[in-house]
Short mmCIF file of C-alpha atoms and ligand atoms in Angstrom, two decimals:
data_model
loop_
_atom_site.label_atom_id
_atom_site.label_comp_id
_atom_site.label_asym_id
_atom_site.label_seq_id
_atom_site.Cartn_x
_atom_site.Cartn_y
_atom_site.Cartn_z
CA MET A 29 79.44 -106.70 -40.43
CA GLN A 30 79.66 -108.97 -37.36
CA TYR A 31 81.79 -107.41 -34.50
CA HIS A 32 83.97 -109.42 -32.09
CA THR A 33 85.35 -108.34 -28.65
CA ARG A 34 86.83 -110.37 -25.93
CA PHE A 35 87.73 -110.43 -22.23
CA ALA A 36 91.15 -112.02 -21.89
CA PRO A 37 92.11 -112.61 -17.99
CA SER A 38 95.19 -114.29 -17.06
CA PRO A 39 95.06 -116.95 -14.64
CA THR A 40 97.53 -115.73 -12.10
CA GLY A 41 95.01 -115.61 -9.25
CA LEU A 42 91.28 -115.10 -8.53
CA LEU A 43 89.29 -112.57 -10.40
CA HIS A 44 88.46 -109.55 -8.38
CA VAL A 45 85.56 -106.85 -8.30
CA GLY A 46 88.12 -104.63 -10.79
CA ASN A 47 88.21 -107.82 -13.25
CA ALA A 48 84.44 -108.20 -12.91
CA TYR A 49 83.83 -104.42 -13.80
CA SER A 50 85.89 -105.08 -16.87
CA ALA A 51 84.25 -108.26 -18.02
CA LEU A 52 80.77 -106.39 -17.51
CA LYS A 53 82.14 -103.51 -19.68
CA CYS A 54 82.77 -105.95 -22.48
CA GLN A 55 79.39 -107.71 -22.01
CA ALA A 56 77.58 -104.40 -22.39
CA TRP A 57 79.49 -103.33 -25.57
CA ALA A 58 78.90 -106.66 -26.95
CA LYS A 59 75.17 -106.60 -26.04
CA LYS A 60 74.80 -102.88 -27.46
CA HIS A 61 76.63 -103.55 -30.82
CA HIS A 62 75.33 -107.13 -31.35
CA ALA A 63 78.95 -108.58 -31.40
CA GLU A 64 80.05 -111.70 -30.06
CA LEU A 65 82.05 -111.81 -27.01
CA LEU A 66 84.83 -114.17 -26.51
CA LEU A 67 86.79 -115.59 -23.66
CA ARG A 68 90.52 -115.93 -23.84
CA ILE A 69 92.75 -117.43 -20.87
CA GLU A 70 96.13 -115.94 -21.10
CA ASP A 71 98.08 -118.47 -19.49
CA ILE A 72 101.67 -118.83 -21.53
CA ASP A 73 103.34 -117.85 -18.59
CA HIS A 74 104.03 -121.25 -16.83
CA THR A 75 105.64 -119.51 -13.98
CA ARG A 76 102.63 -117.59 -12.48
CA CYS A 77 99.55 -119.33 -14.17
CA ARG A 78 97.66 -122.00 -12.52
CA SER A 79 94.73 -124.15 -13.99
CA GLU A 80 92.67 -123.92 -10.97
CA PHE A 81 92.66 -120.35 -11.28
CA ALA A 82 91.45 -120.84 -15.05
CA ASP A 83 88.79 -122.96 -13.76
CA ALA A 84 87.93 -120.24 -11.10
CA ILE A 85 87.63 -117.59 -13.65
CA VAL A 86 84.94 -119.51 -15.61
CA GLU A 87 82.99 -120.39 -12.79
CA ASP A 88 83.15 -116.92 -11.32
CA LEU A 89 82.26 -115.15 -14.69
CA ARG A 90 79.10 -117.59 -15.15
CA TRP A 91 78.16 -116.64 -11.41
CA LEU A 92 78.23 -112.99 -12.18
CA GLY A 93 76.10 -113.73 -15.31
CA VAL A 94 78.71 -113.22 -18.21
CA SER A 95 78.29 -115.63 -21.14
CA TRP A 96 80.62 -115.73 -24.17
CA GLN A 97 80.79 -117.60 -27.29
CA SER A 98 82.52 -121.07 -27.15
CA PRO A 99 84.98 -122.36 -27.21
CA VAL A 100 87.42 -120.82 -24.47
CA ARG A 101 90.88 -120.20 -26.10
CA PHE A 102 93.37 -121.05 -23.98
CA GLN A 103 97.28 -119.60 -25.15
CA SER A 104 98.94 -122.69 -23.85
CA ARG A 105 97.38 -124.77 -26.24
CA HIS A 106 98.27 -122.62 -29.47
CA LEU A 107 102.06 -122.07 -28.78
CA GLN A 108 102.79 -123.06 -32.51
CA ASP A 109 100.85 -119.60 -33.64
CA TYR A 110 103.15 -117.68 -31.98
CA GLN A 111 106.33 -119.76 -32.36
CA GLN A 112 105.22 -118.85 -36.49
CA ALA A 113 105.06 -115.23 -35.32
CA ILE A 114 108.61 -115.08 -33.82
CA HIS A 115 109.82 -117.01 -37.18
CA THR A 116 108.23 -114.55 -39.14
CA LEU A 117 110.11 -111.67 -37.08
CA ARG A 118 113.29 -113.45 -37.42
CA GLU A 119 113.00 -113.92 -41.32
CA MET A 120 112.27 -110.10 -41.54
CA GLY A 121 115.60 -109.61 -39.47
CA LEU A 122 113.96 -107.41 -36.74
CA ILE A 123 114.53 -109.53 -33.73
CA TYR A 124 117.77 -110.73 -31.98
CA PRO A 125 118.88 -113.08 -29.34
CA CYS A 126 119.67 -111.42 -25.68
CA PHE A 127 121.88 -113.17 -23.23
CA CYS A 128 121.84 -110.52 -20.84
CA THR A 129 121.31 -110.95 -17.29
CA ARG A 130 119.17 -108.38 -15.11
CA LYS A 131 122.36 -107.62 -13.40
CA GLN A 132 124.48 -106.89 -16.66
CA ILE A 133 121.95 -104.67 -17.87
CA GLN A 134 121.83 -102.88 -14.57
CA GLN A 135 125.71 -102.40 -14.71
CA GLU A 136 125.50 -101.09 -18.24
CA ILE A 137 122.77 -98.47 -17.45
CA MET A 138 124.67 -97.29 -14.54
CA ARG A 139 127.91 -97.01 -16.15
CA MET A 140 126.16 -94.82 -19.13
CA ALA A 141 126.76 -90.99 -18.42
CA SER A 142 122.90 -90.32 -18.30
CA ALA A 143 121.62 -93.16 -15.97
CA PRO A 144 118.15 -93.28 -15.81
CA HIS A 145 116.50 -93.06 -12.37
CA ALA A 146 113.84 -95.46 -13.60
CA GLU A 147 112.55 -97.97 -10.53
CA ASP A 148 113.18 -100.80 -12.76
CA VAL A 149 116.31 -99.83 -14.73
CA THR A 150 116.32 -103.31 -16.76
CA ALA A 151 113.06 -102.22 -18.61
CA LEU A 152 115.31 -99.64 -20.36
CA TYR A 153 117.61 -101.94 -22.42
CA PRO A 154 120.82 -100.29 -23.42
CA GLY A 155 121.09 -102.53 -26.73
CA ILE A 156 124.32 -104.51 -25.37
CA CYS A 157 123.52 -107.78 -27.72
CA ARG A 158 121.93 -105.64 -30.60
CA ASP A 159 124.99 -105.92 -33.06
CA LEU A 160 126.36 -109.37 -32.03
CA SER A 161 127.83 -111.23 -35.11
CA VAL A 162 125.79 -114.09 -36.63
CA SER A 163 128.29 -116.42 -35.60
CA GLU A 164 128.75 -115.45 -31.91
CA GLN A 165 124.81 -115.59 -31.84
CA HIS A 166 124.69 -119.02 -33.30
CA GLY A 167 127.44 -120.11 -30.99
CA ARG A 168 125.84 -118.81 -28.02
CA MET A 169 122.44 -119.84 -28.67
CA GLN A 170 123.72 -123.49 -28.51
CA HIS A 171 124.64 -123.09 -24.85
CA GLU A 172 123.23 -119.85 -23.25
CA PRO A 173 119.59 -119.01 -22.12
CA PHE A 174 118.55 -116.30 -24.33
CA ALA A 175 115.44 -113.79 -24.88
CA TRP A 176 114.31 -112.51 -28.22
CA ARG A 177 114.36 -108.71 -28.37
CA LEU A 178 112.78 -106.68 -31.32
CA ASN A 179 115.00 -103.99 -32.88
CA ILE A 180 112.78 -101.03 -32.24
CA ASP A 181 114.82 -98.92 -34.77
CA LYS A 182 114.65 -100.99 -37.58
CA SER A 183 110.93 -101.86 -37.04
CA LEU A 184 110.05 -98.27 -36.64
CA ALA A 185 111.86 -97.70 -39.90
CA ILE A 186 109.84 -100.43 -41.41
CA VAL A 187 106.47 -99.30 -40.40
CA GLY A 188 107.15 -95.39 -40.70
CA ALA A 189 107.43 -92.46 -38.11
CA ASP A 190 103.58 -91.95 -38.36
CA ILE A 191 102.53 -95.00 -36.32
CA ASN A 192 99.39 -94.40 -34.04
CA TRP A 193 96.53 -95.78 -32.51
CA ARG A 194 93.05 -94.38 -31.60
CA ASP A 195 90.96 -94.87 -28.64
CA GLY A 196 87.56 -95.27 -29.94
CA SER A 197 87.09 -92.76 -32.54
CA GLU A 198 88.66 -89.89 -30.24
CA TYR A 199 92.19 -89.17 -29.29
CA VAL A 200 95.01 -90.41 -31.67
CA HIS A 201 98.02 -91.63 -29.43
CA THR A 202 101.35 -91.49 -31.23
CA VAL A 203 103.43 -94.98 -30.73
CA ASN A 204 106.40 -94.08 -28.80
CA ILE A 205 108.84 -96.85 -27.71
CA ASP A 206 112.32 -96.26 -27.12
CA HIS A 207 114.10 -99.43 -26.43
CA ASP A 208 114.33 -103.12 -27.80
CA ILE A 209 111.28 -104.50 -25.97
CA ILE A 210 111.32 -108.32 -25.17
CA ILE A 211 109.34 -110.70 -27.60
CA GLY A 212 110.11 -114.01 -26.29
CA ARG A 213 111.24 -114.27 -22.45
CA LYS A 214 113.96 -116.48 -21.42
CA ASP A 215 111.88 -118.53 -19.19
CA ILE A 216 108.90 -118.65 -21.49
CA ASP A 217 109.15 -118.48 -24.82
CA PHE A 218 106.90 -115.85 -26.01
CA SER A 219 105.95 -112.45 -24.62
CA TYR A 220 102.52 -111.34 -23.56
CA HIS A 221 102.65 -108.78 -26.25
CA LEU A 222 103.16 -111.09 -28.89
CA ALA A 223 100.55 -113.58 -27.78
CA VAL A 224 97.91 -111.17 -27.38
CA VAL A 225 98.14 -109.71 -31.25
CA VAL A 226 98.47 -113.23 -32.54
CA ASP A 227 95.40 -114.17 -30.99
CA ASP A 228 93.44 -110.77 -31.48
CA ALA A 229 93.87 -111.27 -35.30
CA LEU A 230 93.12 -115.21 -35.27
CA GLN A 231 89.94 -114.65 -33.42
CA ASN A 232 88.99 -111.99 -35.44
CA ILE A 233 88.64 -109.51 -32.94
CA SER A 234 87.30 -106.07 -34.34
CA HIS A 235 87.05 -104.24 -30.89
CA ILE A 236 89.23 -104.61 -27.81
CA ILE A 237 87.86 -103.23 -24.36
CA ARG A 238 89.68 -102.96 -21.56
CA GLY A 239 91.18 -101.06 -18.93
CA GLN A 240 93.02 -97.98 -19.07
CA ASP A 241 96.09 -99.66 -17.32
CA MET A 242 96.45 -101.42 -20.77
CA GLU A 243 97.02 -98.36 -22.61
CA ASP A 244 100.91 -98.35 -22.66
CA SER A 245 100.76 -101.62 -24.07
CA THR A 246 98.65 -100.78 -27.02
CA GLY A 247 101.34 -98.88 -28.67
CA ILE A 248 103.66 -102.05 -28.73
CA HIS A 249 100.47 -104.24 -30.16
CA ARG A 250 100.07 -101.49 -32.75
CA LEU A 251 103.53 -101.98 -33.93
CA LEU A 252 103.53 -105.77 -33.94
CA GLN A 253 100.00 -105.84 -35.94
CA LYS A 254 101.82 -103.68 -38.51
CA LEU A 255 105.02 -105.88 -38.63
CA LEU A 256 103.17 -108.91 -38.80
CA GLY A 257 100.62 -107.54 -41.41
CA LEU A 258 97.79 -108.11 -38.96
CA PRO A 259 94.22 -106.04 -39.13
CA GLU A 260 93.96 -103.30 -36.76
CA PRO A 261 91.18 -103.73 -34.18
CA VAL A 262 89.07 -100.65 -32.28
CA TYR A 263 90.57 -99.72 -28.89
CA LEU A 264 88.34 -98.42 -25.95
CA HIS A 265 90.36 -98.27 -22.91
CA HIS A 266 87.92 -97.74 -19.90
CA PRO A 267 88.63 -96.18 -16.59
CA LEU A 268 89.75 -98.55 -13.52
CA LEU A 269 87.56 -99.23 -10.77
CA CYS A 270 89.23 -97.72 -7.54
CA ASP A 271 88.75 -98.18 -4.05
CA GLN A 272 87.74 -95.07 -1.64
CA SER A 273 91.37 -93.93 -1.58
CA GLY A 274 91.37 -93.63 -5.28
CA LYS A 275 93.73 -96.64 -5.63
CA ARG A 276 93.00 -98.97 -8.59
CA LEU A 277 91.55 -102.32 -7.39
CA ALA A 278 94.36 -104.86 -8.10
CA LYS A 279 95.24 -108.30 -7.30
CA ARG A 280 98.37 -107.09 -5.16
CA ASN A 281 96.31 -104.69 -3.16
CA GLY A 282 94.38 -107.45 -2.04
CA ALA A 283 91.23 -106.36 -3.83
CA THR A 284 87.86 -108.20 -2.99
CA THR A 285 87.53 -111.58 -5.03
CA LEU A 286 84.60 -112.52 -6.98
CA LYS A 287 85.01 -116.12 -4.98
CA GLY A 288 84.81 -114.21 -1.58
CA LEU A 289 81.56 -112.38 -2.62
CA HIS A 290 80.10 -115.52 -3.80
CA GLN A 291 80.97 -117.40 -0.56
CA MET A 292 79.52 -114.32 1.48
CA GLY A 293 76.14 -114.82 -0.15
CA VAL A 294 76.23 -111.75 -2.00
CA ASP A 295 73.56 -111.61 -4.99
CA ALA A 296 75.34 -111.67 -8.14
CA PHE A 297 72.38 -109.99 -9.75
CA LYS A 298 72.72 -106.78 -7.52
CA LEU A 299 76.47 -106.98 -7.84
CA ARG A 300 76.59 -107.04 -11.60
CA ASN A 301 73.79 -103.81 -11.04
CA PHE A 302 76.25 -102.10 -8.79
CA LEU A 303 79.22 -102.45 -11.11
CA SER A 304 77.03 -101.76 -14.26
CA GLY A 305 75.94 -98.67 -12.95
CA ALA A 306 76.18 -95.11 -14.77
CA GLY A 307 79.57 -93.83 -13.60
CA ALA A 308 80.37 -96.56 -10.88
CA LEU A 309 83.99 -95.96 -10.58
CA CYS A 310 84.43 -96.65 -6.69
CA TRP A 311 84.11 -99.86 -4.77
CA PRO A 312 82.98 -98.18 -1.60
CA PHE A 313 83.82 -101.02 0.65
CA ALA A 314 86.62 -101.33 2.96
CA GLN A 315 88.48 -104.54 2.61
CA GLY A 316 87.00 -107.27 4.90
CA ASP A 317 84.11 -104.92 5.58
CA GLU A 318 81.29 -107.75 5.04
CA ARG A 319 78.49 -106.19 6.94
CA GLU A 320 78.30 -103.21 4.59
CA ILE A 321 78.66 -105.25 1.50
CA LEU A 322 76.10 -107.69 2.45
CA ASN A 323 73.74 -104.66 3.52
CA MET A 324 74.04 -103.41 -0.03
CA LEU A 325 74.45 -106.43 -2.05
CA GLY A 326 73.16 -109.16 0.06
CA LYS A 327 71.22 -112.24 -0.52
CA THR A 328 67.78 -110.69 -0.45
CA ARG A 329 66.39 -108.58 -3.66
N1 LIG B 412 95.77 -110.68 -19.90
C1 LIG B 412 95.72 -109.55 -19.48
C2 LIG B 412 95.45 -109.14 -18.22
O1 LIG B 412 94.74 -110.03 -17.45
C3 LIG B 412 94.73 -108.69 -20.29
C4 LIG B 412 95.19 -108.50 -21.89
C5 LIG B 412 94.15 -107.63 -22.65
O2 LIG B 412 93.05 -107.37 -22.57
O3 LIG B 412 94.37 -107.24 -23.82
O4 LIG B 412 95.88 -108.14 -17.50
#
């Protein structure tokens, strides 16, 4: 059986060494299992994604020595596929339009006796629009912006309580989602979760190799796959590359970019070997520590 895996970055910035680490994990897995590696650009969020970052991702991955099977799939060119999934969930009566603003959700949560102390209370939706009448829904949809929310109780009732997912063949995780998640945002029509499960199925992805930061999303993906009748891929979540203080490398922490390393003259071959090295989980350079980086990963082989 031919296996397929994918690397699926979002073009909201330049790739950093943490992304490179993940891309190399996908490539190494694909080589080992004679699988096809696909590249997918997850660019449905037009408020944050930019085409120049998508171009840079392709360029930087090539420089790093990652290769993939053509064509590259750009999510923004396949919106009708996600629309179809929304339609299916709607026909099944599993999603409802939600007109709430962040402020309304916050106020409602604070009003509840057991107000949670979560940082972002709007992540926990208290169900304000869950039971609106069909005529109220239709009336308001004509002139108010709305998001689509998945009715979690109904969804879990359909798929059964024992829904779970495995990391490789190892630990079995129980899917545990406790509020009505957003499937289509007000400002962009589809959520990342919806697009990703539709694409993984359409691209015939058998194995998903991605960072442990995605583990929380995997439960949502399993639920959507079950509801939409999509196949279940095998998930393998790898540990994240961290800096010396143990903090994960991330765009928002100003992680070193591949573009920056390329421009400094770093040898891609050495960088690749370093990141692919057994157990390399630490990026041992302080931000801007160019001399040290060049000493270790500089031009001369
Ligand atoms: N697009 C996501 C990101 O850049 C990754 C999605 C995935 O691997 O499923 O974080």
